[in-house]
Amino acid sequence: MESIYGYTEDMLKDYLTEHGEKPFRAKQIIEWVYRHQIKSFDEMTNVKKSFIEQLKSDFSFDELECVDHQISFDGTQKFLFRLADGNLIETVLMSQEYGYSVCVTTEVGCNMNCQFCASGMKKKLRNLEASEIVLQILMAGRLANVRVSHVVVMGIGEPFDNYDNVIKFFKIINHPLGLEIGARHITVSTCGLVPKIYEYADFDLQVNLAISLHAPNNEIRDKIMPINKAYRIEELIEAIKYYIEKTNRRVTIEYILLKGINDSKENANELANLLHGLNVYVNLIPYNEVKEKPYKRSEKDDMVAFFDVLKKRRINVQLRKEQGGDIDAACGQLRSKHMNKENKA
Ligand code: SAH
């Protein structure tokens, strides 16, 4: 049986045609599943009994098991979910001025091995199915009893390393009869899989793109992000240029400030040179320290100085505020804590 939560409208249409049903029923199914949030096809009143039986034999409504739910003083909530195969993933829900935003995980573990990141300490075991990503949104919204209006694909995993399922996920949560999360309210973040950035530029949904750059040159990026060995910073910038030209959309550049590594004024000037003339927005991120890693958060003064250089050089920039620090909302921390607990038990 397959999860109903992994089916896009097109996939449902194909299924319906194969079973001699009218393709317009795809919309009805989506409405029942996401608007009415039915738990069984028996609840669908506008579909004939025999077809309901068919649907019941082909699709499941299985959900994720919530094994931990923490709430931070600032309203950030963190969920630890167990998948059907026993693997654990985490999902974060943030309360913003503009609504509720959910940060989803796309893979069990991650192979990118960024040196500062807790997620990379666990090798990738598998991709998440589209349904498992969709369910994070559905369940976080339900458990917190809020409507999720924004989504960021910035949890554990490299979304462009699980490209097809992530694209399916976008189509499913964006559907106007379903969760109806606007494409402009969704942001996907990649460490820079260059061929996928080109492919993504040609994708028709207007989902926002963020790039984890974290360094102004190859020398520094090589040290902290192994992906830079495969795709040099110049190739990455070319791909970003192509994306901007093709889509006419602004790209977010993420830059974690790591003490003594990439946070000097010289680095800021180098970054300004690299990004000069590009339609980008730089998000400076205070590093969440990870116990097992040697990296430290930059001093406040250095962060402000870095910010000031970029501002002076007329780069669009913001220094991101932190959320959920008291509940280990930094990437991978809750999951790894739990695994340690379970390993010790
Ligand atoms: N693999 C994707 C998405 C997941 S990480 C990517 O690399 O973009 C989401 C963002 O959090 C990335 O910019 C990542 O570099 C950053 N990040 C990872 N560990 C962090 C930490 N300890 N503190 C602050 N940001 C971190």
Short mmCIF file of C-alpha atoms and ligand atoms in Angstrom, two decimals:
data_model
loop_
_atom_site.label_atom_id
_atom_site.label_comp_id
_atom_site.label_asym_id
_atom_site.label_seq_id
_atom_site.Cartn_x
_atom_site.Cartn_y
_atom_site.Cartn_z
CA MET A 1 0.00 0.00 0.00
CA GLU A 2 1.15 3.50 -0.72
CA SER A 3 0.66 6.62 1.35
CA ILE A 4 -2.07 8.89 0.03
CA TYR A 5 0.05 11.83 1.28
CA GLY A 6 2.70 11.17 -1.38
CA TYR A 7 0.40 11.66 -4.38
CA THR A 8 0.37 14.83 -6.48
CA GLU A 9 -2.71 15.73 -8.51
CA ASP A 10 -1.05 14.39 -11.68
CA MET A 11 -0.20 11.09 -10.01
CA LEU A 12 -3.79 10.76 -8.79
CA LYS A 13 -5.08 11.51 -12.29
CA ASP A 14 -2.91 8.75 -13.74
CA TYR A 15 -4.15 6.37 -11.07
CA LEU A 16 -7.77 7.31 -11.75
CA THR A 17 -7.40 6.87 -15.51
CA GLU A 18 -5.81 3.48 -14.98
CA HIS A 19 -8.82 2.46 -12.90
CA GLY A 20 -11.41 3.72 -15.39
CA GLU A 21 -12.38 6.74 -13.26
CA LYS A 22 -12.68 10.37 -14.32
CA PRO A 23 -9.49 12.40 -13.69
CA PHE A 24 -11.49 15.26 -12.07
CA ARG A 25 -11.87 13.03 -9.03
CA ALA A 26 -8.23 13.81 -8.20
CA LYS A 27 -9.33 17.24 -7.02
CA GLN A 28 -12.10 15.72 -4.90
CA ILE A 29 -9.66 13.35 -3.25
CA ILE A 30 -7.22 16.17 -2.49
CA GLU A 31 -9.99 18.22 -0.95
CA TRP A 32 -11.09 15.37 1.28
CA VAL A 33 -7.59 14.46 2.37
CA TYR A 34 -6.27 17.96 3.13
CA ARG A 35 -9.30 20.19 3.69
CA HIS A 36 -11.46 17.75 5.59
CA GLN A 37 -8.45 15.78 6.78
CA ILE A 38 -10.34 12.48 6.59
CA LYS A 39 -8.80 9.39 8.16
CA SER A 40 -10.54 6.91 5.89
CA PHE A 41 -11.90 6.97 2.34
CA ASP A 42 -15.26 5.88 3.85
CA GLU A 43 -15.77 9.51 4.83
CA MET A 44 -15.96 10.63 1.19
CA THR A 45 -19.65 11.13 0.49
CA ASN A 46 -19.43 12.01 -3.22
CA VAL A 47 -17.67 8.86 -4.43
CA LYS A 48 -19.29 5.52 -5.18
CA LYS A 49 -18.82 2.66 -2.75
CA SER A 50 -17.02 0.30 -5.11
CA PHE A 51 -14.39 2.89 -5.90
CA ILE A 52 -13.94 3.68 -2.21
CA GLU A 53 -13.11 0.00 -1.71
CA GLN A 54 -10.56 0.22 -4.51
CA LEU A 55 -8.93 3.29 -2.94
CA LYS A 56 -8.87 1.57 0.45
CA SER A 57 -7.00 -1.38 -0.96
CA ASP A 58 -4.36 0.84 -2.62
CA PHE A 59 -3.69 3.73 -0.22
CA SER A 60 -2.97 4.16 3.47
CA PHE A 61 -3.49 7.11 5.79
CA ASP A 62 -0.61 6.05 8.04
CA GLU A 63 0.90 8.95 9.95
CA LEU A 64 4.19 9.59 11.73
CA GLU A 65 4.50 8.75 15.40
CA CYS A 66 5.32 11.79 17.53
CA VAL A 67 7.79 10.64 20.20
CA ASP A 68 8.83 14.02 21.58
CA HIS A 69 7.35 17.52 21.51
CA GLN A 70 9.20 20.46 23.07
CA ILE A 71 7.97 24.03 23.32
CA SER A 72 10.39 26.94 23.68
CA PHE A 73 9.78 30.11 25.68
CA ASP A 74 9.61 32.04 22.39
CA GLY A 75 6.90 29.75 20.96
CA THR A 76 9.17 27.62 18.78
CA GLN A 77 8.07 23.99 18.88
CA LYS A 78 10.13 20.98 18.03
CA PHE A 79 8.76 17.55 17.11
CA LEU A 80 10.61 14.29 16.98
CA PHE A 81 8.83 11.82 14.70
CA ARG A 82 9.38 8.09 14.28
CA LEU A 83 8.98 6.80 10.72
CA ALA A 84 7.44 3.44 9.87
CA ASP A 85 10.92 1.86 9.61
CA GLY A 86 11.91 3.15 13.07
CA ASN A 87 14.12 6.03 11.91
CA LEU A 88 13.76 9.34 13.76
CA ILE A 89 13.40 12.74 12.14
CA GLU A 90 12.80 16.21 13.50
CA THR A 91 10.53 19.05 12.50
CA VAL A 92 10.48 22.60 13.88
CA LEU A 93 7.51 24.96 13.98
CA MET A 94 8.22 28.66 14.42
CA SER A 95 5.82 31.40 15.31
CA GLN A 96 6.50 34.51 13.19
CA GLU A 97 4.79 37.87 12.87
CA TYR A 98 3.39 36.73 9.53
CA GLY A 99 2.13 33.30 10.64
CA TYR A 100 3.47 29.85 11.41
CA SER A 101 6.43 28.44 9.59
CA VAL A 102 7.57 24.81 9.57
CA CYS A 103 11.12 23.63 8.94
CA VAL A 104 11.14 20.13 7.43
CA THR A 105 13.66 17.32 7.23
CA THR A 106 14.22 15.70 3.83
CA GLU A 107 16.60 12.81 4.52
CA VAL A 108 17.50 10.43 7.33
CA GLY A 109 21.02 11.74 8.00
CA CYS A 110 22.99 13.70 5.41
CA ASN A 111 25.98 12.98 3.18
CA MET A 112 27.14 16.55 2.61
CA ASN A 113 29.35 16.52 5.69
CA CYS A 114 29.53 20.28 6.24
CA GLN A 115 32.10 20.51 9.00
CA PHE A 116 30.15 22.81 11.34
CA CYS A 117 26.80 20.99 11.07
CA ALA A 118 25.45 18.41 13.52
CA SER A 119 23.34 16.69 10.84
CA GLY A 120 26.34 15.51 8.87
CA MET A 121 27.57 13.43 11.80
CA LYS A 122 25.05 10.77 10.78
CA LYS A 123 25.54 9.42 7.26
CA LYS A 124 22.49 9.44 5.06
CA LEU A 125 20.50 6.23 5.51
CA ARG A 126 17.82 7.04 2.98
CA ASN A 127 15.75 9.74 1.30
CA LEU A 128 12.44 10.65 2.85
CA GLU A 129 9.40 9.86 0.72
CA ALA A 130 7.33 12.83 -0.39
CA SER A 131 4.58 11.61 1.97
CA GLU A 132 6.94 11.69 4.95
CA ILE A 133 7.77 15.33 4.23
CA VAL A 134 4.11 16.28 3.69
CA LEU A 135 3.15 14.57 6.95
CA GLN A 136 5.62 16.73 8.89
CA ILE A 137 3.59 19.79 7.86
CA LEU A 138 0.21 18.19 8.47
CA MET A 139 1.14 16.80 11.86
CA ALA A 140 3.05 19.81 13.17
CA GLY A 141 0.03 21.97 12.30
CA ARG A 142 -2.37 19.56 13.92
CA LEU A 143 -0.31 18.91 17.09
CA ALA A 144 0.27 22.64 17.63
CA ASN A 145 -3.28 23.40 16.53
CA VAL A 146 -2.28 26.15 14.09
CA ARG A 147 -2.50 26.75 10.36
CA VAL A 148 0.93 26.44 8.77
CA SER A 149 1.36 29.25 6.24
CA HIS A 150 5.09 29.07 5.49
CA VAL A 151 7.57 26.25 4.91
CA VAL A 152 11.36 26.18 4.93
CA VAL A 153 13.25 23.15 3.68
CA MET A 154 16.17 23.61 6.05
CA GLY A 155 15.96 20.62 8.37
CA ILE A 156 18.26 17.61 8.21
CA GLY A 157 19.30 16.51 4.73
CA GLU A 158 20.23 18.07 1.43
CA PRO A 159 16.93 18.64 -0.43
CA PHE A 160 18.57 18.69 -3.88
CA ASP A 161 20.06 15.27 -3.11
CA ASN A 162 16.43 14.04 -2.85
CA TYR A 163 15.22 16.24 -5.65
CA ASP A 164 12.25 14.34 -7.09
CA ASN A 165 10.56 13.76 -3.75
CA VAL A 166 11.09 17.37 -2.70
CA ILE A 167 9.49 18.60 -5.94
CA LYS A 168 6.52 16.28 -5.37
CA PHE A 169 6.27 17.65 -1.85
CA PHE A 170 6.08 21.23 -3.20
CA LYS A 171 3.32 20.31 -5.62
CA ILE A 172 1.31 18.58 -2.90
CA ILE A 173 1.47 21.31 -0.23
CA ASN A 174 0.94 24.06 -2.82
CA HIS A 175 -2.28 22.59 -4.23
CA PRO A 176 -5.10 25.18 -4.06
CA LEU A 177 -7.62 22.62 -2.83
CA GLY A 178 -5.19 21.13 -0.34
CA LEU A 179 -2.91 22.80 2.20
CA GLU A 180 -2.61 25.75 -0.17
CA ILE A 181 0.81 26.91 0.99
CA GLY A 182 1.81 29.59 -1.51
CA ALA A 183 4.96 28.87 -3.52
CA ARG A 184 6.30 32.26 -2.45
CA HIS A 185 5.86 31.14 1.14
CA ILE A 186 8.11 28.14 0.62
CA THR A 187 11.92 28.32 0.71
CA VAL A 188 14.30 25.53 -0.18
CA SER A 189 17.92 25.68 0.93
CA THR A 190 20.80 23.87 -0.77
CA CYS A 191 24.50 23.61 -0.01
CA GLY A 192 25.07 24.03 -3.75
CA LEU A 193 24.44 20.99 -5.96
CA VAL A 194 25.08 22.96 -9.13
CA PRO A 195 23.37 20.72 -11.75
CA LYS A 196 20.22 20.67 -9.62
CA ILE A 197 20.21 24.47 -9.36
CA TYR A 198 20.02 24.60 -13.18
CA GLU A 199 17.27 22.01 -13.20
CA TYR A 200 15.42 23.90 -10.50
CA ALA A 201 15.67 27.17 -12.44
CA ASP A 202 13.55 25.53 -15.13
CA PHE A 203 10.93 24.28 -12.65
CA ASP A 204 7.65 26.17 -12.98
CA LEU A 205 6.65 26.67 -9.30
CA GLN A 206 7.85 29.96 -7.82
CA VAL A 207 9.42 28.46 -4.71
CA ASN A 208 12.17 30.61 -3.12
CA LEU A 209 15.76 29.46 -3.32
CA ALA A 210 18.39 29.86 -0.60
CA ILE A 211 22.05 28.94 -1.00
CA SER A 212 24.26 27.93 1.93
CA LEU A 213 27.38 29.77 0.86
CA HIS A 214 29.14 30.31 4.21
CA ALA A 215 32.44 31.38 2.63
CA PRO A 216 33.69 34.14 0.32
CA ASN A 217 36.31 32.02 -1.49
CA ASN A 218 37.29 28.45 -2.39
CA GLU A 219 40.02 28.23 0.21
CA ILE A 220 37.66 28.73 3.15
CA ARG A 221 34.75 26.88 1.56
CA ASP A 222 36.94 23.84 0.87
CA LYS A 223 37.72 23.61 4.57
CA ILE A 224 34.16 23.75 5.84
CA MET A 225 32.02 22.34 3.00
CA PRO A 226 33.26 19.24 1.11
CA ILE A 227 30.66 19.88 -1.64
CA ASN A 228 32.95 22.72 -2.73
CA LYS A 229 35.42 20.13 -4.00
CA ALA A 230 32.80 18.92 -6.48
CA TYR A 231 31.44 22.34 -7.45
CA ARG A 232 33.74 25.35 -7.14
CA ILE A 233 32.44 28.64 -5.85
CA GLU A 234 32.66 30.23 -9.35
CA GLU A 235 30.45 27.48 -10.79
CA LEU A 236 28.00 27.98 -7.97
CA ILE A 237 27.82 31.73 -8.61
CA GLU A 238 27.28 31.04 -12.34
CA ALA A 239 24.38 28.72 -11.48
CA ILE A 240 22.88 31.37 -9.18
CA LYS A 241 23.18 33.93 -11.99
CA TYR A 242 21.42 31.58 -14.38
CA TYR A 243 18.65 31.01 -11.84
CA ILE A 244 18.14 34.76 -11.32
CA GLU A 245 18.09 35.47 -15.06
CA LYS A 246 15.73 32.60 -15.78
CA THR A 247 13.27 33.24 -12.94
CA ASN A 248 13.74 36.92 -12.26
CA ARG A 249 13.71 36.04 -8.58
CA ARG A 250 15.94 37.15 -5.74
CA VAL A 251 18.09 34.45 -4.14
CA THR A 252 18.86 34.27 -0.42
CA ILE A 253 22.51 33.70 0.46
CA GLU A 254 23.01 32.09 3.85
CA TYR A 255 26.26 32.84 5.62
CA ILE A 256 26.98 31.43 9.09
CA LEU A 257 29.49 33.54 10.98
CA LEU A 258 32.20 31.26 12.39
CA LYS A 259 34.71 32.81 14.73
CA GLY A 260 38.13 33.25 13.14
CA ILE A 261 37.15 31.25 10.07
CA ASN A 262 35.04 33.44 7.78
CA ASP A 263 34.10 36.49 9.86
CA SER A 264 36.79 39.13 9.22
CA LYS A 265 36.16 42.48 7.53
CA GLU A 266 38.37 41.26 4.71
CA ASN A 267 36.07 38.25 4.29
CA ALA A 268 33.08 40.61 4.22
CA ASN A 269 34.69 42.65 1.44
CA GLU A 270 35.49 39.50 -0.48
CA LEU A 271 31.89 38.39 -0.13
CA ALA A 272 30.69 41.78 -1.37
CA ASN A 273 32.95 41.43 -4.44
CA LEU A 274 31.63 37.94 -5.12
CA LEU A 275 27.99 39.00 -4.91
CA HIS A 276 28.35 42.41 -6.53
CA GLY A 277 25.55 43.13 -8.99
CA LEU A 278 23.58 39.97 -8.19
CA ASN A 279 19.95 40.15 -7.08
CA VAL A 280 20.60 38.47 -3.72
CA TYR A 281 19.74 38.92 -0.08
CA VAL A 282 22.39 37.91 2.45
CA ASN A 283 21.23 36.28 5.65
CA LEU A 284 24.00 36.39 8.28
CA ILE A 285 23.41 33.56 10.74
CA PRO A 286 24.85 33.40 14.26
CA TYR A 287 26.34 29.90 14.60
CA ASN A 288 24.62 27.47 16.96
CA GLU A 289 27.55 25.76 18.60
CA VAL A 290 27.65 21.97 18.38
CA LYS A 291 29.35 20.13 21.25
CA GLU A 292 31.29 17.71 19.02
CA LYS A 293 32.56 20.45 16.68
CA PRO A 294 35.44 22.89 17.21
CA TYR A 295 33.68 25.89 15.66
CA LYS A 296 32.61 28.89 17.73
CA ARG A 297 30.07 31.62 17.24
CA SER A 298 31.57 34.95 16.13
CA GLU A 299 31.77 37.75 18.68
CA LYS A 300 28.86 40.15 18.57
CA ASP A 301 31.13 43.06 17.54
CA ASP A 302 32.56 41.05 14.66
CA MET A 303 29.11 40.10 13.44
CA VAL A 304 28.05 43.75 13.48
CA ALA A 305 31.28 44.83 11.74
CA PHE A 306 30.74 42.17 9.04
CA PHE A 307 27.17 43.35 8.59
CA ASP A 308 28.30 46.99 8.34
CA VAL A 309 30.83 46.25 5.58
CA LEU A 310 28.15 44.54 3.48
CA LYS A 311 25.70 47.39 4.10
CA LYS A 312 28.29 49.95 3.08
CA ARG A 313 28.96 47.96 -0.06
CA ARG A 314 25.20 48.14 -0.79
CA ILE A 315 24.54 44.45 -0.43
CA ASN A 316 21.05 43.61 0.89
CA VAL A 317 21.78 42.01 4.23
CA GLN A 318 20.22 41.06 7.55
CA LEU A 319 21.63 39.61 10.75
CA ARG A 320 19.24 36.80 11.63
CA LYS A 321 17.74 36.58 15.08
CA GLU A 322 17.72 33.24 16.75
CA GLN A 323 14.78 31.11 17.78
CA GLY A 324 14.38 28.03 19.90
CA GLY A 325 17.89 28.12 21.39
CA ASP A 326 16.63 26.67 24.68
CA ILE A 327 15.17 23.55 23.03
CA ASP A 328 18.13 22.57 20.84
CA ALA A 329 16.55 23.87 17.67
CA ALA A 330 19.93 23.87 15.91
CA CYS A 331 20.15 21.33 13.13
CA GLY A 332 20.31 17.73 14.25
CA GLN A 333 20.70 18.38 17.95
CA LEU A 334 17.44 16.91 19.24
CA ARG A 335 17.74 13.84 17.09
CA SER A 336 21.32 13.14 18.05
CA LYS A 337 20.50 13.67 21.72
CA HIS A 338 17.69 11.14 21.48
CA MET A 339 19.85 8.64 19.64
CA ASN A 340 22.45 8.92 22.40
CA LYS A 341 19.74 8.31 25.00
CA GLU A 342 18.48 5.30 23.04
CA ASN A 343 21.99 3.99 22.44
CA LYS A 344 22.76 4.19 26.14
CA ALA A 345 19.51 2.47 27.12
N1 SAH B 1 21.35 20.95 3.27
C1 SAH B 1 20.68 22.19 3.10
C2 SAH B 1 19.57 22.46 4.09
C3 SAH B 1 19.77 22.08 5.54
S1 SAH B 1 20.71 23.09 6.60
C4 SAH B 1 21.68 23.33 3.10
O1 SAH B 1 22.85 23.07 3.32
O2 SAH B 1 21.31 24.45 2.82
C5 SAH B 1 19.91 24.64 6.74
C6 SAH B 1 20.89 25.77 7.05
O3 SAH B 1 21.37 25.68 8.41
C7 SAH B 1 22.12 25.72 6.18
O4 SAH B 1 22.47 27.02 5.75
C8 SAH B 1 23.15 25.16 7.14
O5 SAH B 1 24.46 25.45 6.71
C9 SAH B 1 22.77 25.83 8.43
N2 SAH B 1 23.34 25.23 9.64
C10 SAH B 1 23.76 23.96 9.83
N3 SAH B 1 24.24 23.79 11.07
C11 SAH B 1 24.11 24.97 11.70
C12 SAH B 1 24.45 25.44 13.00
N4 SAH B 1 24.97 24.63 13.92
N5 SAH B 1 24.20 26.74 13.30
C13 SAH B 1 23.62 27.56 12.39
N6 SAH B 1 23.29 27.17 11.15
C14 SAH B 1 23.54 25.90 10.79
#
